[in-house]
mmCIF file of C-alpha atoms in Angstrom:
data_model
loop_
_atom_site.group_PDB
_atom_site.id
_atom_site.type_symbol
_atom_site.label_atom_id
_atom_site.label_comp_id
_atom_site.label_asym_id
_atom_site.label_seq_id
_atom_site.Cartn_x
_atom_site.Cartn_y
_atom_site.Cartn_z
ATOM 1 C CA UNK A 604 44.466 -17.251 57.254
ATOM 2 C CA UNK A 605 45.092 -15.197 54.131
ATOM 3 C CA UNK A 606 45.342 -16.820 50.722
ATOM 4 C CA UNK A 607 48.722 -16.933 48.979
ATOM 5 C CA UNK A 608 47.576 -14.221 46.556
ATOM 6 C CA UNK A 609 46.574 -11.887 49.398
ATOM 7 C CA UNK A 610 49.742 -12.614 51.375
ATOM 8 C CA UNK A 611 52.005 -11.979 48.370
ATOM 9 C CA UNK A 612 50.231 -8.705 47.702
ATOM 10 C CA UNK A 613 50.789 -7.738 51.347
ATOM 11 C CA UNK A 614 54.459 -8.734 51.130
ATOM 12 C CA UNK A 615 54.898 -6.365 48.195
ATOM 13 C CA UNK A 616 53.182 -3.557 50.080
ATOM 14 C CA UNK A 617 55.471 -4.136 53.070
ATOM 15 C CA UNK A 618 58.548 -4.127 50.832
ATOM 16 C CA UNK A 619 57.400 -0.871 49.234
ATOM 17 C CA UNK A 620 57.582 0.667 52.712
ATOM 18 C CA UNK A 621 60.837 -0.925 53.860
ATOM 19 C CA UNK A 622 62.591 -1.936 50.593
ATOM 20 C CA UNK A 623 63.892 -5.193 52.139
ATOM 21 C CA UNK A 624 62.893 -7.812 54.698
ATOM 22 C CA UNK A 625 64.428 -10.949 56.194
ATOM 23 C CA UNK A 626 62.656 -14.236 55.467
ATOM 24 C CA UNK A 627 62.338 -15.006 59.189
ATOM 25 C CA UNK A 628 60.828 -11.602 59.884
ATOM 26 C CA UNK A 629 58.222 -12.099 57.143
ATOM 27 C CA UNK A 630 57.330 -15.545 58.463
ATOM 28 C CA UNK A 631 56.814 -14.095 61.937
ATOM 29 C CA UNK A 632 54.850 -11.113 60.622
ATOM 30 C CA UNK A 633 52.438 -13.262 58.598
ATOM 31 C CA UNK A 634 52.367 -16.112 61.166
ATOM 32 C CA UNK A 635 53.350 -18.757 58.606
ATOM 33 C CA UNK A 636 56.370 -21.025 58.192
ATOM 34 C CA UNK A 637 59.624 -19.967 56.569
ATOM 35 C CA UNK A 638 58.943 -22.600 53.890
ATOM 36 C CA UNK A 639 55.667 -20.856 53.007
ATOM 37 C CA UNK A 640 57.366 -17.460 52.823
ATOM 38 C CA UNK A 641 60.143 -18.837 50.629
ATOM 39 C CA UNK A 642 57.484 -20.222 48.275
ATOM 40 C CA UNK A 643 55.851 -16.780 48.163
ATOM 41 C CA UNK A 644 59.185 -15.093 47.519
ATOM 42 C CA UNK A 645 60.056 -17.566 44.759
ATOM 43 C CA UNK A 646 56.794 -16.693 43.017
ATOM 44 C CA UNK A 647 57.367 -12.945 43.413
ATOM 45 C CA UNK A 648 60.927 -13.265 42.142
ATOM 46 C CA UNK A 649 59.765 -15.190 39.069
ATOM 47 C CA UNK A 650 57.289 -12.377 38.355
ATOM 48 C CA UNK A 651 60.102 -9.833 38.584
ATOM 49 C CA UNK A 652 58.919 -7.963 41.668
ATOM 50 C CA UNK A 653 61.770 -8.844 44.042
ATOM 51 C CA UNK A 654 65.317 -10.143 44.248
ATOM 52 C CA UNK A 655 66.372 -12.649 46.921
ATOM 53 C CA UNK A 656 69.826 -12.370 48.463
ATOM 54 C CA UNK A 657 71.378 -13.948 51.594
ATOM 55 C CA UNK A 658 68.099 -14.491 53.432
ATOM 56 C CA UNK A 659 66.651 -11.126 52.415
ATOM 57 C CA UNK A 660 63.903 -10.182 49.987
ATOM 58 C CA UNK A 661 64.657 -6.911 48.206
ATOM 59 C CA UNK A 662 62.161 -4.907 46.179
ATOM 60 C CA UNK A 663 63.207 -4.477 42.571
ATOM 61 C CA UNK A 664 63.521 -1.124 40.814
ATOM 62 C CA UNK A 665 60.556 0.881 39.523
ATOM 63 C CA UNK A 666 60.437 -1.308 36.412
ATOM 64 C CA UNK A 667 57.507 -3.530 37.331
ATOM 65 C CA UNK A 668 56.330 -6.957 36.248
ATOM 66 C CA UNK A 669 52.862 -7.931 35.059
ATOM 67 C CA UNK A 670 50.260 -9.398 37.383
ATOM 68 C CA UNK A 671 47.589 -11.756 36.091
ATOM 69 C CA UNK A 672 43.999 -10.517 36.010
ATOM 70 C CA UNK A 673 43.247 -12.833 38.951
ATOM 71 C CA UNK A 674 45.985 -11.182 41.021
ATOM 72 C CA UNK A 675 44.865 -7.682 40.019
ATOM 73 C CA UNK A 676 41.346 -8.325 41.296
ATOM 74 C CA UNK A 677 42.770 -8.630 44.810
ATOM 75 C CA UNK A 678 44.598 -5.299 44.653
ATOM 76 C CA UNK A 679 42.666 -2.423 46.259
ATOM 77 C CA UNK A 680 39.130 -3.519 45.232
ATOM 78 C CA UNK A 681 37.380 -0.837 47.351
ATOM 79 C CA UNK A 682 39.657 1.897 46.012
ATOM 80 C CA UNK A 683 38.969 0.792 42.454
ATOM 81 C CA UNK A 684 35.218 0.867 43.067
ATOM 82 C CA UNK A 685 35.485 4.437 44.354
ATOM 83 C CA UNK A 686 37.507 5.415 41.296
ATOM 84 C CA UNK A 687 34.997 3.650 39.044
ATOM 85 C CA UNK A 688 32.088 5.533 40.613
ATOM 86 C CA UNK A 689 33.748 8.925 40.124
ATOM 87 C CA UNK A 690 34.770 8.053 36.577
ATOM 88 C CA UNK A 691 31.180 7.031 35.744
ATOM 89 C CA UNK A 692 29.975 10.443 36.961
ATOM 90 C CA UNK A 693 31.812 11.986 33.996
ATOM 91 C CA UNK A 694 29.494 10.222 31.546
ATOM 92 C CA UNK A 695 26.367 11.671 29.944
ATOM 93 C CA UNK A 696 23.471 10.099 28.071
ATOM 94 C CA UNK A 697 24.401 9.454 24.467
ATOM 95 C CA UNK A 698 28.152 9.304 25.024
ATOM 96 C CA UNK A 699 30.223 7.039 22.808
ATOM 97 C CA UNK A 700 32.906 5.595 25.071
ATOM 98 C CA UNK A 701 35.958 3.336 25.002
ATOM 99 C CA UNK A 702 36.608 1.238 28.101
ATOM 100 C CA UNK A 703 40.145 -0.103 28.042
ATOM 101 C CA UNK A 704 40.681 -3.544 29.561
ATOM 102 C CA UNK A 705 41.610 -3.752 33.233
ATOM 103 C CA UNK A 706 40.185 -4.139 36.719
ATOM 104 C CA UNK A 707 39.895 -0.385 37.368
ATOM 105 C CA UNK A 708 38.057 0.331 34.114
ATOM 106 C CA UNK A 709 35.824 -2.668 34.818
ATOM 107 C CA UNK A 710 34.827 -0.984 38.105
ATOM 108 C CA UNK A 711 33.174 1.797 36.072
ATOM 109 C CA UNK A 712 30.552 -0.654 34.773
ATOM 110 C CA UNK A 713 29.032 -1.111 38.245
ATOM 111 C CA UNK A 714 28.076 2.585 38.303
ATOM 112 C CA UNK A 715 26.587 3.154 34.841
ATOM 113 C CA UNK A 716 23.006 2.889 36.192
ATOM 114 C CA UNK A 717 20.510 3.614 33.381
ATOM 115 C CA UNK A 718 22.745 5.699 31.140
ATOM 116 C CA UNK A 719 22.267 5.329 27.397
ATOM 117 C CA UNK A 720 25.748 4.700 26.024
ATOM 118 C CA UNK A 721 27.673 3.101 23.217
ATOM 119 C CA UNK A 722 30.687 1.330 24.700
ATOM 120 C CA UNK A 723 33.553 -0.260 22.809
ATOM 121 C CA UNK A 724 35.980 -2.378 24.796
ATOM 122 C CA UNK A 725 38.924 -4.710 24.269
ATOM 123 C CA UNK A 726 38.222 -6.367 27.639
ATOM 124 C CA UNK A 727 36.386 -9.687 27.429
ATOM 125 C CA UNK A 728 35.350 -9.597 31.093
ATOM 126 C CA UNK A 729 34.165 -5.981 30.709
ATOM 127 C CA UNK A 730 31.968 -6.908 27.734
ATOM 128 C CA UNK A 731 30.441 -9.740 29.767
ATOM 129 C CA UNK A 732 29.757 -7.336 32.651
ATOM 130 C CA UNK A 733 28.090 -4.855 30.277
ATOM 131 C CA UNK A 734 25.500 -7.469 29.334
ATOM 132 C CA UNK A 735 23.669 -6.493 32.531
ATOM 133 C CA UNK A 736 23.374 -2.839 31.395
ATOM 134 C CA UNK A 737 20.149 -2.682 29.347
ATOM 135 C CA UNK A 738 20.762 0.751 27.819
ATOM 136 C CA UNK A 739 24.354 0.163 26.733
ATOM 137 C CA UNK A 740 25.173 -0.878 23.181
ATOM 138 C CA UNK A 741 28.266 -3.076 23.474
ATOM 139 C CA UNK A 742 30.935 -3.275 20.789
ATOM 140 C CA UNK A 743 34.189 -5.216 20.915
ATOM 141 C CA UNK A 744 37.470 -4.540 19.195
ATOM 142 C CA UNK A 745 38.049 -8.178 18.283
ATOM 143 C CA UNK A 746 41.607 -9.373 17.816
ATOM 144 C CA UNK A 747 43.802 -11.893 19.608
ATOM 145 C CA UNK A 748 42.872 -12.686 23.207
ATOM 146 C CA UNK A 749 45.594 -12.433 25.846
ATOM 147 C CA UNK A 750 44.153 -14.871 28.374
ATOM 148 C CA UNK A 751 46.367 -13.640 31.208
ATOM 149 C CA UNK A 752 44.871 -10.160 30.866
ATOM 150 C CA UNK A 753 41.437 -11.023 29.366
ATOM 151 C CA UNK A 754 42.107 -8.419 26.670
ATOM 152 C CA UNK A 755 42.109 -8.315 22.882
ATOM 153 C CA UNK A 756 44.731 -6.640 20.712
ATOM 154 C CA UNK A 757 46.374 -7.023 17.304
ATOM 155 C CA UNK A 758 45.715 -5.947 13.734
ATOM 156 C CA UNK A 759 41.972 -6.727 13.799
ATOM 157 C CA UNK A 760 41.522 -4.629 16.949
ATOM 158 C CA UNK A 761 43.561 -1.783 15.446
ATOM 159 C CA UNK A 762 41.571 -1.776 12.200
ATOM 160 C CA UNK A 763 38.204 -1.888 13.952
ATOM 161 C CA UNK A 764 39.138 1.010 16.220
ATOM 162 C CA UNK A 765 40.117 3.198 13.264
ATOM 163 C CA UNK A 766 36.514 3.062 11.966
ATOM 164 C CA UNK A 767 35.003 5.102 14.805
ATOM 165 C CA UNK A 768 35.166 8.352 16.763
ATOM 166 C CA UNK A 769 34.400 8.498 20.484
ATOM 167 C CA UNK A 770 33.649 11.136 23.091
ATOM 168 C CA UNK A 771 35.797 9.640 25.843
ATOM 169 C CA UNK A 772 38.322 6.899 26.471
ATOM 170 C CA UNK A 773 38.812 5.519 29.977
ATOM 171 C CA UNK A 774 42.321 4.181 30.053
ATOM 172 C CA UNK A 775 43.776 1.779 32.597
ATOM 173 C CA UNK A 776 47.548 1.823 33.017
ATOM 174 C CA UNK A 777 50.224 -0.411 34.524
ATOM 175 C CA UNK A 778 52.656 2.382 35.329
ATOM 176 C CA UNK A 779 52.445 6.166 35.706
ATOM 177 C CA UNK A 780 55.727 8.072 35.762
ATOM 178 C CA UNK A 781 56.003 11.823 35.230
ATOM 179 C CA UNK A 782 59.032 11.497 32.954
ATOM 180 C CA UNK A 783 58.280 8.243 31.136
ATOM 181 C CA UNK A 784 54.517 8.781 30.858
ATOM 182 C CA UNK A 785 51.798 6.160 31.193
ATOM 183 C CA UNK A 786 52.941 2.657 30.318
ATOM 184 C CA UNK A 787 51.764 -0.917 29.912
ATOM 185 C CA UNK A 788 53.340 -4.368 29.649
ATOM 186 C CA UNK A 789 52.345 -5.494 26.181
ATOM 187 C CA UNK A 790 53.569 -3.852 22.973
ATOM 188 C CA UNK A 791 50.416 -4.584 20.945
ATOM 189 C CA UNK A 792 48.184 -3.286 23.719
ATOM 190 C CA UNK A 793 50.280 -0.123 24.014
ATOM 191 C CA UNK A 794 49.761 0.455 20.290
ATOM 192 C CA UNK A 795 46.018 -0.154 20.629
ATOM 193 C CA UNK A 796 45.867 2.214 23.608
ATOM 194 C CA UNK A 797 47.521 4.939 21.530
ATOM 195 C CA UNK A 798 44.889 4.451 18.849
ATOM 196 C CA UNK A 799 42.197 4.692 21.529
ATOM 197 C CA UNK A 800 43.589 8.047 22.613
ATOM 198 C CA UNK A 801 43.653 9.285 19.014
ATOM 199 C CA UNK A 802 40.052 8.153 18.446
ATOM 200 C CA UNK A 803 38.611 9.932 21.504
ATOM 201 C CA UNK A 804 37.936 13.608 22.178
ATOM 202 C CA UNK A 805 38.878 13.216 25.843
ATOM 203 C CA UNK A 806 41.499 10.947 27.446
ATOM 204 C CA UNK A 807 40.635 9.923 31.013
ATOM 205 C CA UNK A 808 43.139 7.815 32.963
ATOM 206 C CA UNK A 809 41.774 5.771 35.867
ATOM 207 C CA UNK A 810 44.325 4.271 38.249
ATOM 208 C CA UNK A 811 44.980 3.639 41.909
ATOM 209 C CA UNK A 812 47.955 5.382 43.488
ATOM 210 C CA UNK A 813 50.140 2.251 43.612
ATOM 211 C CA UNK A 814 50.931 2.825 39.912
ATOM 212 C CA UNK A 815 52.579 6.227 40.476
ATOM 213 C CA UNK A 816 56.357 6.216 40.277
ATOM 214 C CA UNK A 817 56.218 2.858 38.464
ATOM 215 C CA UNK A 818 56.776 2.088 34.819
ATOM 216 C CA UNK A 819 56.669 -0.878 32.485
ATOM 217 C CA UNK A 820 58.125 -1.542 29.055
ATOM 218 C CA UNK A 821 55.849 0.206 26.556
ATOM 219 C CA UNK A 822 54.752 3.845 26.565
ATOM 220 C CA UNK A 823 51.136 4.717 25.785
ATOM 221 C CA UNK A 824 51.432 8.504 25.948
ATOM 222 C CA UNK A 825 53.155 11.316 27.855
ATOM 223 C CA UNK A 826 51.256 12.743 30.817
ATOM 224 C CA UNK A 827 50.518 16.036 29.028
ATOM 225 C CA UNK A 828 48.232 14.161 26.613
ATOM 226 C CA UNK A 829 45.896 13.220 29.477
ATOM 227 C CA UNK A 830 42.796 15.377 29.972
ATOM 228 C CA UNK A 831 41.559 13.912 33.263
ATOM 229 C CA UNK A 832 43.112 11.688 35.935
ATOM 230 C CA UNK A 833 40.828 9.849 38.378
ATOM 231 C CA UNK A 834 42.699 8.339 41.322
ATOM 232 C CA UNK A 835 42.657 7.963 45.115
ATOM 233 C CA UNK A 836 43.796 10.246 47.933
ATOM 234 C CA UNK A 837 47.286 8.714 48.098
ATOM 235 C CA UNK A 838 48.354 10.557 44.953
ATOM 236 C CA UNK A 839 51.752 12.125 45.765
ATOM 237 C CA UNK A 840 51.502 15.910 46.101
ATOM 238 C CA UNK A 841 54.359 16.498 43.679
ATOM 239 C CA UNK A 842 52.482 14.450 41.076
ATOM 240 C CA UNK A 843 49.280 16.413 41.636
ATOM 241 C CA UNK A 844 51.040 19.779 41.325
ATOM 242 C CA UNK A 845 52.930 18.722 38.191
ATOM 243 C CA UNK A 846 49.832 17.317 36.498
ATOM 244 C CA UNK A 847 47.629 20.297 37.299
ATOM 245 C CA UNK A 848 50.335 22.667 36.056
ATOM 246 C CA UNK A 849 50.428 20.582 32.852
ATOM 247 C CA UNK A 850 46.699 21.110 32.289
ATOM 248 C CA UNK A 851 45.509 17.736 33.590
ATOM 249 C CA UNK A 852 42.291 17.821 35.637
ATOM 250 C CA UNK A 853 42.885 15.705 38.749
ATOM 251 C CA UNK A 854 39.882 14.094 40.466
ATOM 252 C CA UNK A 855 40.386 12.368 43.834
ATOM 253 C CA UNK A 856 37.887 9.586 44.583
#
């Protein structure tokens, strides 16, 4: 039987396809009780993903809610590893790199091999993963730790970032909308992400296709400020055409 985290992720995926589902139908589909499904739906409603009405679960608008880092780890792990591998192929010996916090950027670390790099990150879990890379000099932004996201931000992080220049930034995003741009949930992190983009010669966004057509509260940058997008083969064709016409190099992992 699937865990509650896996089942709730699957419920969201099903609602993305159908927009709404009856509680009884979900219970039958997942072979669990209606009580279990109602518990799942209560949790998803509290996170802002759905609205419950008259026995139905209805997917909310494209304004999305934040998942914890534990939940994010269960979303498309194989896809993220493929994206991470392709993103790592863009690196060269001697590069000075920013790795933004997030599960997709963390996937890059598994594919660094023996590259000689200087890596700055605001992700606590990413820094811990980089310990296993003998040829990588690890720097951290410092700042205030958001435990839900395992990421640092704030004035200390901002000030530290302003001291350096980098070749590339690999940016994870929570939403990617052609009109609203790339977005994230936290205002301080959005500000830090903007500074990351300013400090790097090349802005590389790494994201799975579930983020397209979604947006959250705080804008990092418009899409025409992106140099490279690394994503999976479910990227909508209209997005690919728009981005390539805007000068963004699109790489499909």
